[in-house]
Amino acid sequence: MSEPTLLAADDHPLFRTAVLHVLHERLPQFRTLEAASAATLGAALQEHPEVELVLLDLSMPGARGFSALLHVRGEYPELPVVIISSNDHPRVIRRAQQFGAVGFIPKSAPAEAMGTAIEAVLAGDSWFPPMAAERSEADAELAARLAQLTPQQFRVLLCLADGLLNKQIAGELGLAENTVKVHVTAILKKLACHSRTQAAVLVKSLETEDAASA
């Protein structure tokens, strides 16, 4: 049987080390893994199905705001994700919750609070700081639209947002160009977008000014 595992995804080595220290101190029964980008996060989750919790920074190479959270939630819907961010603006916290996170830990939180939050989530609870921001129906609608996409379609969407052509997307994702065309058509239909540009703008909306500085 695989050892229960926690995954810390953050592009700052010092902060990853701090998080791993908290995990080793409070949850010594868990093995720990780390990732420094959206790509290495995806690879780690594919390679280690025993991961029971992801601790995810909002700002990592290859991620656009909340895109990494949405991607993980879409591909591994049963896997809980806790956001750890230096940006604890109420709007950012609320969006993280609406996009499927089960917790949000500010990077300014003391180690004791971080450990308590992680233990609460592993016990099946959620953990969020007090929030003043109201629920956003627009964010709820956006999350519902993006949830219709398959994991592969979500990858294609992010490539669209980067301005890549179908041939470039095919090379990036190792797909046939015709397969990419089929995905793009499905993506536009599911997201009710009339053009690739409109779809790119939708992805851009995941990158609020607050989230961009997280």
Coordinates of N, CA and C in Angstrom, one line a residue:
M1 N 0.8 -1.2 0.0 CA 0.0 0.0 0.0 C 0.9 1.2 0.0
S2 N 0.5 2.2 -0.8 CA 1.3 3.5 -0.9 C 1.2 4.3 0.4
E3 N 2.2 5.0 0.7 CA 2.2 5.8 1.9 C 1.4 7.1 1.7
P4 N 0.6 7.5 2.6 CA -0.2 8.7 2.5 C 0.7 9.9 2.3
T5 N 0.4 10.7 1.3 CA 1.3 11.8 0.9 C 0.6 13.1 0.8
L6 N 1.4 14.2 1.1 CA 1.0 15.6 1.0 C 1.9 16.2 0.0
L7 N 1.3 17.1 -0.9 CA 2.1 17.8 -1.9 C 2.1 19.3 -1.7
A8 N 3.2 19.9 -1.6 CA 3.4 21.4 -1.5 C 3.8 21.9 -2.8
A9 N 3.0 22.8 -3.4 CA 3.4 23.3 -4.7 C 3.5 24.9 -4.6
D10 N 4.8 25.3 -4.7 CA 5.1 26.7 -4.6 C 6.5 26.9 -5.3
D11 N 6.6 28.1 -5.9 CA 7.9 28.3 -6.7 C 9.0 28.9 -5.8
H12 N 8.7 29.2 -4.6 CA 9.7 29.8 -3.7 C 10.3 28.7 -2.8
P13 N 11.6 28.3 -3.0 CA 12.2 27.2 -2.3 C 12.2 27.4 -0.8
L14 N 12.4 28.6 -0.3 CA 12.4 28.8 1.1 C 11.0 28.6 1.7
F15 N 10.0 29.1 1.0 CA 8.7 28.9 1.6 C 8.3 27.4 1.5
R16 N 8.6 26.7 0.5 CA 8.3 25.3 0.4 C 9.0 24.6 1.6
T17 N 10.2 24.9 1.9 CA 10.9 24.3 3.0 C 10.2 24.6 4.3
A18 N 9.7 25.8 4.5 CA 9.0 26.1 5.7 C 7.7 25.3 5.8
V19 N 7.0 25.2 4.7 CA 5.7 24.4 4.7 C 6.0 22.9 5.0
L20 N 7.1 22.4 4.4 CA 7.4 21.0 4.6 C 7.8 20.8 6.0
H21 N 8.5 21.8 6.6 CA 8.9 21.6 8.1 C 7.6 21.5 8.9
V22 N 6.6 22.4 8.6 CA 5.4 22.3 9.4 C 4.7 20.9 9.2
L23 N 4.7 20.4 8.0 CA 4.1 19.1 7.8 C 4.8 18.0 8.5
H24 N 6.1 18.1 8.5 CA 6.9 17.0 9.2 C 6.7 17.1 10.7
E25 N 6.6 18.3 11.2 CA 6.4 18.5 12.7 C 5.0 18.0 13.1
R26 N 4.0 18.4 12.4 CA 2.6 18.2 12.8 C 2.0 16.9 12.3
L27 N 2.5 16.4 11.1 CA 1.9 15.2 10.5 C 3.0 14.3 10.0
P28 N 3.8 13.8 11.0 CA 4.9 12.9 10.6 C 4.6 11.6 10.0
Q29 N 3.3 11.2 10.1 CA 2.8 10.0 9.4 C 2.7 10.1 7.9
F30 N 2.8 11.4 7.4 CA 2.6 11.6 6.0 C 4.0 11.8 5.3
R31 N 4.1 11.2 4.1 CA 5.2 11.5 3.2 C 4.9 12.9 2.6
T32 N 6.0 13.6 2.2 CA 5.8 14.9 1.5 C 6.4 14.9 0.2
L33 N 5.8 15.6 -0.8 CA 6.4 15.9 -2.1 C 6.3 17.4 -2.3
E34 N 7.1 17.9 -3.3 CA 7.0 19.3 -3.6 C 7.1 19.5 -5.1
A35 N 6.5 20.6 -5.5 CA 6.5 21.0 -6.9 C 6.7 22.5 -7.0
A36 N 7.4 23.0 -8.1 CA 7.8 24.4 -8.2 C 7.1 25.1 -9.4
S37 N 6.2 24.3 -10.1 CA 5.6 24.9 -11.3 C 4.3 24.1 -11.5
A38 N 3.4 24.7 -12.4 CA 2.2 24.0 -12.8 C 2.5 22.6 -13.5
A39 N 3.6 22.6 -14.3 CA 4.0 21.4 -15.0 C 4.4 20.3 -14.1
T40 N 5.3 20.7 -13.1 CA 5.8 19.7 -12.2 C 4.7 19.2 -11.2
L41 N 3.8 20.1 -10.9 CA 2.6 19.7 -10.1 C 1.8 18.7 -10.8
G42 N 1.5 18.9 -12.1 CA 0.7 17.9 -12.9 C 1.5 16.6 -13.0
A43 N 2.8 16.6 -13.2 CA 3.5 15.4 -13.3 C 3.5 14.6 -12.0
A44 N 3.7 15.4 -10.9 CA 3.7 14.7 -9.6 C 2.4 14.0 -9.2
L45 N 1.3 14.7 -9.6 CA 0.0 14.1 -9.3 C -0.3 12.9 -10.2
Q46 N 0.2 12.9 -11.4 CA 0.1 11.7 -12.3 C 0.9 10.5 -11.7
E47 N 2.1 10.8 -11.2 CA 3.0 9.8 -10.8 C 2.7 9.3 -9.4
H48 N 2.0 10.1 -8.6 CA 1.7 9.8 -7.2 C 0.2 9.8 -6.9
P49 N -0.6 8.8 -7.3 CA -2.0 8.8 -7.0 C -2.3 8.8 -5.5
E50 N -1.3 8.5 -4.7 CA -1.5 8.4 -3.2 C -1.6 9.8 -2.5
V51 N -1.4 10.9 -3.3 CA -1.4 12.2 -2.7 C -2.8 12.5 -2.1
E52 N -2.9 12.9 -0.9 CA -4.2 13.1 -0.2 C -4.6 14.6 -0.1
L53 N -3.6 15.5 -0.3 CA -3.9 16.9 -0.1 C -2.8 17.7 -0.9
V54 N -3.3 18.7 -1.6 CA -2.3 19.6 -2.3 C -2.4 21.0 -1.6
L55 N -1.2 21.5 -1.3 CA -1.1 22.9 -0.8 C -0.5 23.7 -2.0
L56 N -1.3 24.6 -2.5 CA -1.1 25.3 -3.8 C -0.9 26.8 -3.7
D57 N 0.2 27.3 -4.1 CA 0.4 28.7 -4.3 C -0.3 29.2 -5.5
L58 N -0.8 30.4 -5.5 CA -1.5 30.9 -6.6 C -0.6 31.4 -7.8
S59 N 0.6 31.8 -7.4 CA 1.5 32.3 -8.4 C 2.7 31.4 -8.6
M60 N 2.6 30.6 -9.7 CA 3.7 29.7 -10.1 C 3.9 29.8 -11.6
P61 N 5.1 29.4 -12.0 CA 5.3 29.4 -13.5 C 4.3 28.4 -14.1
G62 N 3.7 28.8 -15.2 CA 2.8 27.9 -15.9 C 1.3 28.1 -15.5
A63 N 1.1 28.9 -14.4 CA -0.3 29.0 -13.9 C -0.7 30.5 -14.2
R64 N -2.0 30.6 -14.4 CA -2.6 31.9 -14.6 C -3.6 32.1 -13.5
G65 N -3.2 32.8 -12.4 CA -4.1 33.0 -11.3 C -4.7 31.7 -10.8
F66 N -6.0 31.5 -10.9 CA -6.6 30.3 -10.4 C -6.6 29.1 -11.3
S67 N -5.9 29.2 -12.4 CA -6.0 28.2 -13.4 C -5.5 26.8 -12.9
A68 N -4.4 26.8 -12.1 CA -3.8 25.6 -11.5 C -4.9 24.9 -10.6
L69 N -5.5 25.8 -9.8 CA -6.6 25.2 -8.9 C -7.7 24.6 -9.7
L70 N -8.2 25.3 -10.7 CA -9.3 24.7 -11.5 C -8.8 23.5 -12.3
H71 N -7.6 23.4 -12.7 CA -7.1 22.3 -13.4 C -7.0 21.1 -12.5
V72 N -6.5 21.2 -11.3 CA -6.4 20.1 -10.4 C -7.8 19.6 -10.0
R73 N -8.7 20.6 -9.7 CA -10.1 20.2 -9.3 C -10.8 19.5 -10.5
G74 N -10.5 19.9 -11.7 CA -11.1 19.2 -12.8 C -10.6 17.8 -13.1
E75 N -9.3 17.6 -12.9 CA -8.7 16.4 -13.2 C -8.7 15.4 -12.0
Y76 N -8.7 15.9 -10.8 CA -8.8 15.1 -9.6 C -9.9 15.7 -8.6
P77 N -11.1 15.5 -9.0 CA -12.2 16.1 -8.2 C -12.3 15.7 -6.8
E78 N -11.8 14.5 -6.4 CA -11.8 14.1 -5.1 C -10.7 14.5 -4.2
L79 N -9.7 15.2 -4.8 CA -8.5 15.6 -4.2 C -8.6 17.0 -3.6
P80 N -8.6 17.1 -2.3 CA -8.7 18.5 -1.7 C -7.5 19.4 -1.9
V81 N -7.8 20.6 -2.2 CA -6.7 21.6 -2.5 C -6.8 22.8 -1.5
V82 N -5.7 23.1 -0.8 CA -5.7 24.3 0.0 C -4.8 25.3 -0.6
I83 N -5.3 26.5 -0.8 CA -4.5 27.6 -1.3 C -3.6 28.2 -0.2
I84 N -2.3 28.4 -0.5 CA -1.4 29.1 0.4 C -0.9 30.3 -0.4
S85 N -1.3 31.5 0.0 CA -0.9 32.7 -0.8 C -0.5 33.9 0.1
S86 N 0.4 34.7 -0.4 CA 0.7 36.0 0.3 C -0.4 37.0 0.1
N87 N -1.3 36.8 -0.8 CA -2.4 37.7 -1.0 C -3.6 37.2 -0.4
D88 N -4.0 37.8 0.8 CA -5.1 37.3 1.5 C -6.3 38.3 1.4
H89 N -6.4 39.0 0.3 CA -7.5 39.9 0.1 C -8.8 39.1 0.1
P90 N -9.8 39.7 0.7 CA -11.1 38.9 0.8 C -11.6 38.4 -0.5
R91 N -11.5 39.2 -1.5 CA -11.9 38.8 -2.9 C -11.1 37.6 -3.4
V92 N -9.8 37.6 -3.1 CA -9.0 36.4 -3.5 C -9.4 35.2 -2.8
I93 N -9.7 35.3 -1.5 CA -10.1 34.2 -0.7 C -11.4 33.6 -1.1
R94 N -12.4 34.5 -1.4 CA -13.7 34.1 -1.8 C -13.6 33.4 -3.2
R95 N -12.8 33.9 -4.1 CA -12.7 33.3 -5.4 C -12.1 31.9 -5.3
A96 N -11.1 31.8 -4.4 CA -10.5 30.5 -4.2 C -11.5 29.5 -3.7
Q97 N -12.4 29.9 -2.8 CA -13.5 29.0 -2.3 C -14.4 28.7 -3.4
Q98 N -14.8 29.7 -4.2 CA -15.8 29.4 -5.3 C -15.2 28.5 -6.4
F99 N -13.9 28.6 -6.6 CA -13.3 27.8 -7.6 C -12.9 26.4 -7.1
G100 N -13.3 26.1 -5.9 CA -13.2 24.7 -5.4 C -12.1 24.4 -4.4
A101 N -11.4 25.4 -3.8 CA -10.5 25.1 -2.8 C -11.2 24.8 -1.5
V102 N -10.7 23.9 -0.6 CA -11.3 23.6 0.6 C -10.7 24.4 1.8
G103 N -9.7 25.2 1.5 CA -9.1 26.0 2.5 C -8.2 27.1 1.9
F104 N -7.9 28.1 2.7 CA -7.0 29.2 2.3 C -6.2 29.6 3.5
I105 N -4.8 29.5 3.3 CA -3.9 29.8 4.4 C -3.0 31.0 4.0
P106 N -3.2 32.2 4.6 CA -2.3 33.3 4.2 C -0.8 32.9 4.5
K107 N 0.1 33.3 3.7 CA 1.5 33.0 4.0 C 2.0 33.7 5.2
S108 N 1.3 34.7 5.7 CA 1.7 35.4 6.9 C 1.2 34.7 8.1
A109 N 0.5 33.6 8.0 CA 0.0 32.9 9.1 C 1.1 32.2 9.9
P110 N 1.1 32.2 11.2 CA 2.1 31.5 12.0 C 2.0 30.0 11.7
A111 N 3.1 29.3 11.9 CA 3.2 27.9 11.7 C 2.1 27.1 12.4
E112 N 1.8 27.5 13.6 CA 0.8 26.8 14.4 C -0.6 26.9 13.7
A113 N -0.9 28.0 13.2 CA -2.2 28.2 12.5 C -2.2 27.4 11.2
M114 N -1.1 27.4 10.5 CA -1.0 26.6 9.3 C -1.2 25.1 9.6
G115 N -0.5 24.6 10.6 CA -0.7 23.2 11.0 C -2.1 22.9 11.4
T116 N -2.8 23.8 12.1 CA -4.2 23.6 12.5 C -5.1 23.5 11.3
A117 N -4.9 24.4 10.4 CA -5.7 24.5 9.1 C -5.5 23.2 8.3
I118 N -4.3 22.7 8.2 CA -4.1 21.5 7.4 C -4.7 20.3 8.1
E119 N -4.6 20.2 9.4 CA -5.2 19.1 10.1 C -6.7 19.1 10.0
A120 N -7.3 20.3 10.0 CA -8.8 20.4 9.9 C -9.2 19.9 8.5
V121 N -8.5 20.3 7.5 CA -8.9 19.9 6.1 C -8.7 18.4 5.9
L122 N -7.7 17.8 6.5 CA -7.4 16.4 6.4 C -8.5 15.6 7.1
A123 N -9.1 16.3 8.1 CA -10.2 15.6 8.9 C -11.6 15.8 8.2
G124 N -11.5 16.4 7.0 CA -12.8 16.6 6.3 C -13.5 17.9 6.4
D125 N -12.9 18.8 7.1 CA -13.5 20.2 7.3 C -12.9 21.1 6.2
S126 N -13.4 22.3 6.2 CA -12.8 23.4 5.4 C -12.2 24.4 6.3
W127 N -11.3 25.2 5.8 CA -10.6 26.2 6.7 C -10.3 27.5 5.9
F128 N -11.1 28.5 6.2 CA -10.9 29.8 5.6 C -10.8 30.9 6.6
P129 N -10.0 32.0 6.4 CA -10.0 33.1 7.3 C -11.3 33.8 7.2
P130 N -11.7 34.7 8.1 CA -12.9 35.4 8.0 C -12.9 36.3 6.7
M131 N -14.0 36.3 6.0 CA -14.0 37.0 4.8 C -15.1 38.1 4.8
A132 N -14.8 39.2 4.1 CA -15.8 40.3 4.0 C -16.4 40.3 2.6
A133 N -15.7 39.7 1.6 CA -16.2 39.7 0.2 C -17.5 38.9 0.1
E134 N -18.4 39.4 -0.7 CA -19.6 38.7 -1.0 C -19.4 37.6 -2.1
R135 N -20.2 36.6 -2.1 CA -20.2 35.6 -3.1 C -20.4 36.3 -4.5
S136 N -19.7 35.9 -5.5 CA -19.9 36.5 -6.8 C -20.6 35.5 -7.7
E137 N -21.7 35.9 -8.2 CA -22.5 35.0 -9.1 C -21.7 34.9 -10.4
A138 N -21.0 35.9 -10.8 CA -20.2 35.8 -12.1 C -19.1 34.8 -11.9
D139 N -18.4 34.7 -10.7 CA -17.4 33.7 -10.5 C -18.0 32.3 -10.5
A140 N -19.2 32.2 -9.9 CA -19.9 30.9 -9.8 C -20.2 30.4 -11.2
E141 N -20.7 31.3 -12.1 CA -21.0 31.0 -13.4 C -19.7 30.6 -14.2
L142 N -18.7 31.3 -14.0 CA -17.4 31.0 -14.7 C -16.9 29.6 -14.2
A143 N -16.9 29.4 -12.9 CA -16.5 28.1 -12.4 C -17.3 26.9 -13.1
A144 N -18.6 27.1 -13.2 CA -19.5 26.1 -13.7 C -19.2 25.9 -15.2
R145 N -18.9 26.9 -16.0 CA -18.6 26.8 -17.4 C -17.2 26.1 -17.6
L146 N -16.2 26.4 -16.8 CA -14.9 25.8 -16.9 C -15.0 24.3 -16.4
A147 N -15.9 24.0 -15.5 CA -16.0 22.7 -15.0 C -16.5 21.7 -16.1
Q148 N -17.1 22.2 -17.2 CA -17.6 21.4 -18.3 C -16.4 20.8 -19.1
L149 N -15.3 21.5 -19.0 CA -14.1 21.1 -19.9 C -13.5 19.8 -19.3
T150 N -13.0 18.9 -20.2 CA -12.2 17.8 -19.8 C -10.8 18.3 -19.5
P151 N -10.0 17.6 -18.7 CA -8.6 18.0 -18.4 C -7.8 18.4 -19.7
Q152 N -8.0 17.6 -20.7 CA -7.2 17.9 -22.0 C -7.7 19.2 -22.6
Q153 N -9.0 19.4 -22.6 CA -9.6 20.7 -23.1 C -9.1 21.9 -22.3
F154 N -9.0 21.7 -21.0 CA -8.5 22.8 -20.2 C -7.0 23.1 -20.5
R155 N -6.2 22.1 -20.8 CA -4.8 22.4 -21.2 C -4.8 23.1 -22.6
V156 N -5.7 22.7 -23.5 CA -5.8 23.4 -24.8 C -6.3 24.9 -24.6
L157 N -7.2 25.1 -23.7 CA -7.7 26.4 -23.4 C -6.5 27.3 -22.9
L158 N -5.7 26.8 -22.0 CA -4.6 27.6 -21.5 C -3.6 28.0 -22.6
C159 N -3.4 27.0 -23.6 CA -2.6 27.3 -24.7 C -3.2 28.4 -25.6
L160 N -4.5 28.3 -25.8 CA -5.2 29.3 -26.5 C -5.0 30.7 -25.9
A161 N -5.1 30.7 -24.6 CA -4.9 32.0 -23.9 C -3.5 32.6 -24.0
D162 N -2.5 31.7 -24.3 CA -1.2 32.1 -24.6 C -1.0 32.5 -26.0
G163 N -2.0 32.5 -26.8 CA -2.0 32.9 -28.2 C -1.4 31.9 -29.2
L164 N -1.3 30.6 -28.8 CA -0.7 29.6 -29.6 C -1.7 29.2 -30.7
L165 N -1.2 28.9 -31.9 CA -2.0 28.4 -33.0 C -2.2 26.9 -32.8
N166 N -3.1 26.3 -33.6 CA -3.4 24.9 -33.4 C -2.2 24.0 -33.6
K167 N -1.4 24.4 -34.6 CA -0.2 23.6 -34.8 C 0.8 23.6 -33.7
Q168 N 0.9 24.8 -33.1 CA 1.8 25.0 -31.9 C 1.2 24.3 -30.7
I169 N -0.1 24.3 -30.5 CA -0.7 23.6 -29.4 C -0.5 22.1 -29.6
A170 N -0.6 21.6 -30.8 CA -0.4 20.2 -31.1 C 1.0 19.8 -30.6
G171 N 2.0 20.6 -31.0 CA 3.3 20.3 -30.6 C 3.6 20.4 -29.1
E172 N 2.9 21.4 -28.5 CA 3.1 21.6 -27.0 C 2.5 20.4 -26.2
L173 N 1.3 19.9 -26.7 CA 0.6 18.9 -25.9 C 0.8 17.5 -26.5
G174 N 1.5 17.3 -27.6 CA 1.7 16.0 -28.2 C 0.5 15.4 -28.8
L175 N -0.3 16.3 -29.5 CA -1.6 15.9 -30.1 C -1.5 16.1 -31.6
A176 N -2.4 15.4 -32.3 CA -2.6 15.6 -33.7 C -3.3 17.0 -33.9
E177 N -2.9 17.7 -35.0 CA -3.5 19.0 -35.2 C -5.0 18.9 -35.3
N178 N -5.5 17.9 -36.0 CA -6.9 17.7 -36.1 C -7.6 17.5 -34.8
T179 N -6.9 16.8 -33.9 CA -7.5 16.6 -32.5 C -7.6 18.0 -31.8
V180 N -6.6 18.8 -32.0 CA -6.6 20.1 -31.4 C -7.8 20.9 -31.9
K181 N -8.1 20.8 -33.2 CA -9.2 21.5 -33.8 C -10.5 21.1 -33.2
V182 N -10.7 19.8 -33.0 CA -11.9 19.2 -32.4 C -12.0 19.8 -31.0
H183 N -10.9 19.8 -30.2 CA -11.0 20.3 -28.8 C -11.4 21.8 -28.8
V184 N -10.8 22.6 -29.7 CA -11.1 24.0 -29.7 C -12.5 24.3 -30.0
T185 N -13.1 23.5 -31.0 CA -14.5 23.6 -31.3 C -15.4 23.3 -30.0
A186 N -15.0 22.2 -29.4 CA -15.8 21.8 -28.2 C -15.6 22.9 -27.0
I187 N -14.4 23.4 -26.9 CA -14.2 24.4 -25.9 C -15.0 25.7 -26.1
L188 N -15.0 26.2 -27.3 CA -15.8 27.4 -27.6 C -17.3 27.1 -27.4
K189 N -17.8 25.9 -27.7 CA -19.2 25.6 -27.5 C -19.5 25.5 -26.1
K190 N -18.7 24.8 -25.3 CA -19.0 24.7 -23.8 C -18.9 26.0 -23.1
L191 N -18.0 26.9 -23.5 CA -17.8 28.2 -22.8 C -18.7 29.3 -23.4
A192 N -19.5 28.9 -24.4 CA -20.4 29.9 -25.1 C -19.5 31.1 -25.6
C193 N -18.4 30.8 -26.2 CA -17.5 31.8 -26.7 C -17.6 31.7 -28.3
H194 N -17.6 32.9 -28.9 CA -17.7 32.9 -30.3 C -16.3 32.9 -31.0
S195 N -15.3 33.1 -30.3 CA -13.9 33.2 -30.9 C -12.9 32.7 -29.9
R196 N -11.7 32.4 -30.4 CA -10.5 32.1 -29.6 C -10.2 33.3 -28.7
T197 N -10.3 34.5 -29.2 CA -10.0 35.7 -28.4 C -10.9 35.8 -27.2
Q198 N -12.2 35.5 -27.4 CA -13.1 35.6 -26.3 C -12.8 34.5 -25.3
A199 N -12.4 33.4 -25.7 CA -12.0 32.3 -24.7 C -10.7 32.8 -24.0
A200 N -9.8 33.4 -24.7 CA -8.6 33.9 -24.0 C -8.9 35.0 -23.0
V201 N -9.9 35.8 -23.3 CA -10.3 36.9 -22.3 C -10.9 36.2 -21.1
L202 N -11.7 35.1 -21.3 CA -12.3 34.4 -20.2 C -11.2 33.9 -19.2
V203 N -10.1 33.3 -19.8 CA -9.0 32.8 -19.0 C -8.3 34.0 -18.3
K204 N -8.2 35.1 -19.0 CA -7.6 36.3 -18.4 C -8.3 36.7 -17.1
S205 N -9.7 36.5 -17.1 CA -10.4 36.9 -15.9 C -10.1 36.1 -14.7
L206 N -9.3 35.0 -14.8 CA -8.8 34.3 -13.7 C -7.7 35.0 -13.0
E207 N -7.1 36.0 -13.7 CA -6.0 36.7 -13.2 C -6.3 38.1 -12.7
T208 N -7.1 38.2 -11.7 CA -7.4 39.5 -11.1 C -6.1 40.2 -10.7
E209 N -6.2 41.5 -10.5 CA -5.0 42.2 -10.1 C -4.5 41.7 -8.7
D210 N -5.5 41.4 -7.9 CA -5.2 40.9 -6.6 C -4.5 39.5 -6.7
A211 N -5.1 38.6 -7.6 CA -4.5 37.3 -7.7 C -3.1 37.4 -8.4
A212 N -2.9 38.3 -9.3 CA -1.7 38.4 -10.0 C -0.5 38.7 -9.1
S213 N -0.8 39.3 -8.0 CA 0.3 39.7 -7.0 C 0.4 38.7 -5.9
A214 N -0.4 37.6 -6.0 CA -0.4 36.6 -4.9 C 0.9 35.9 -4.8

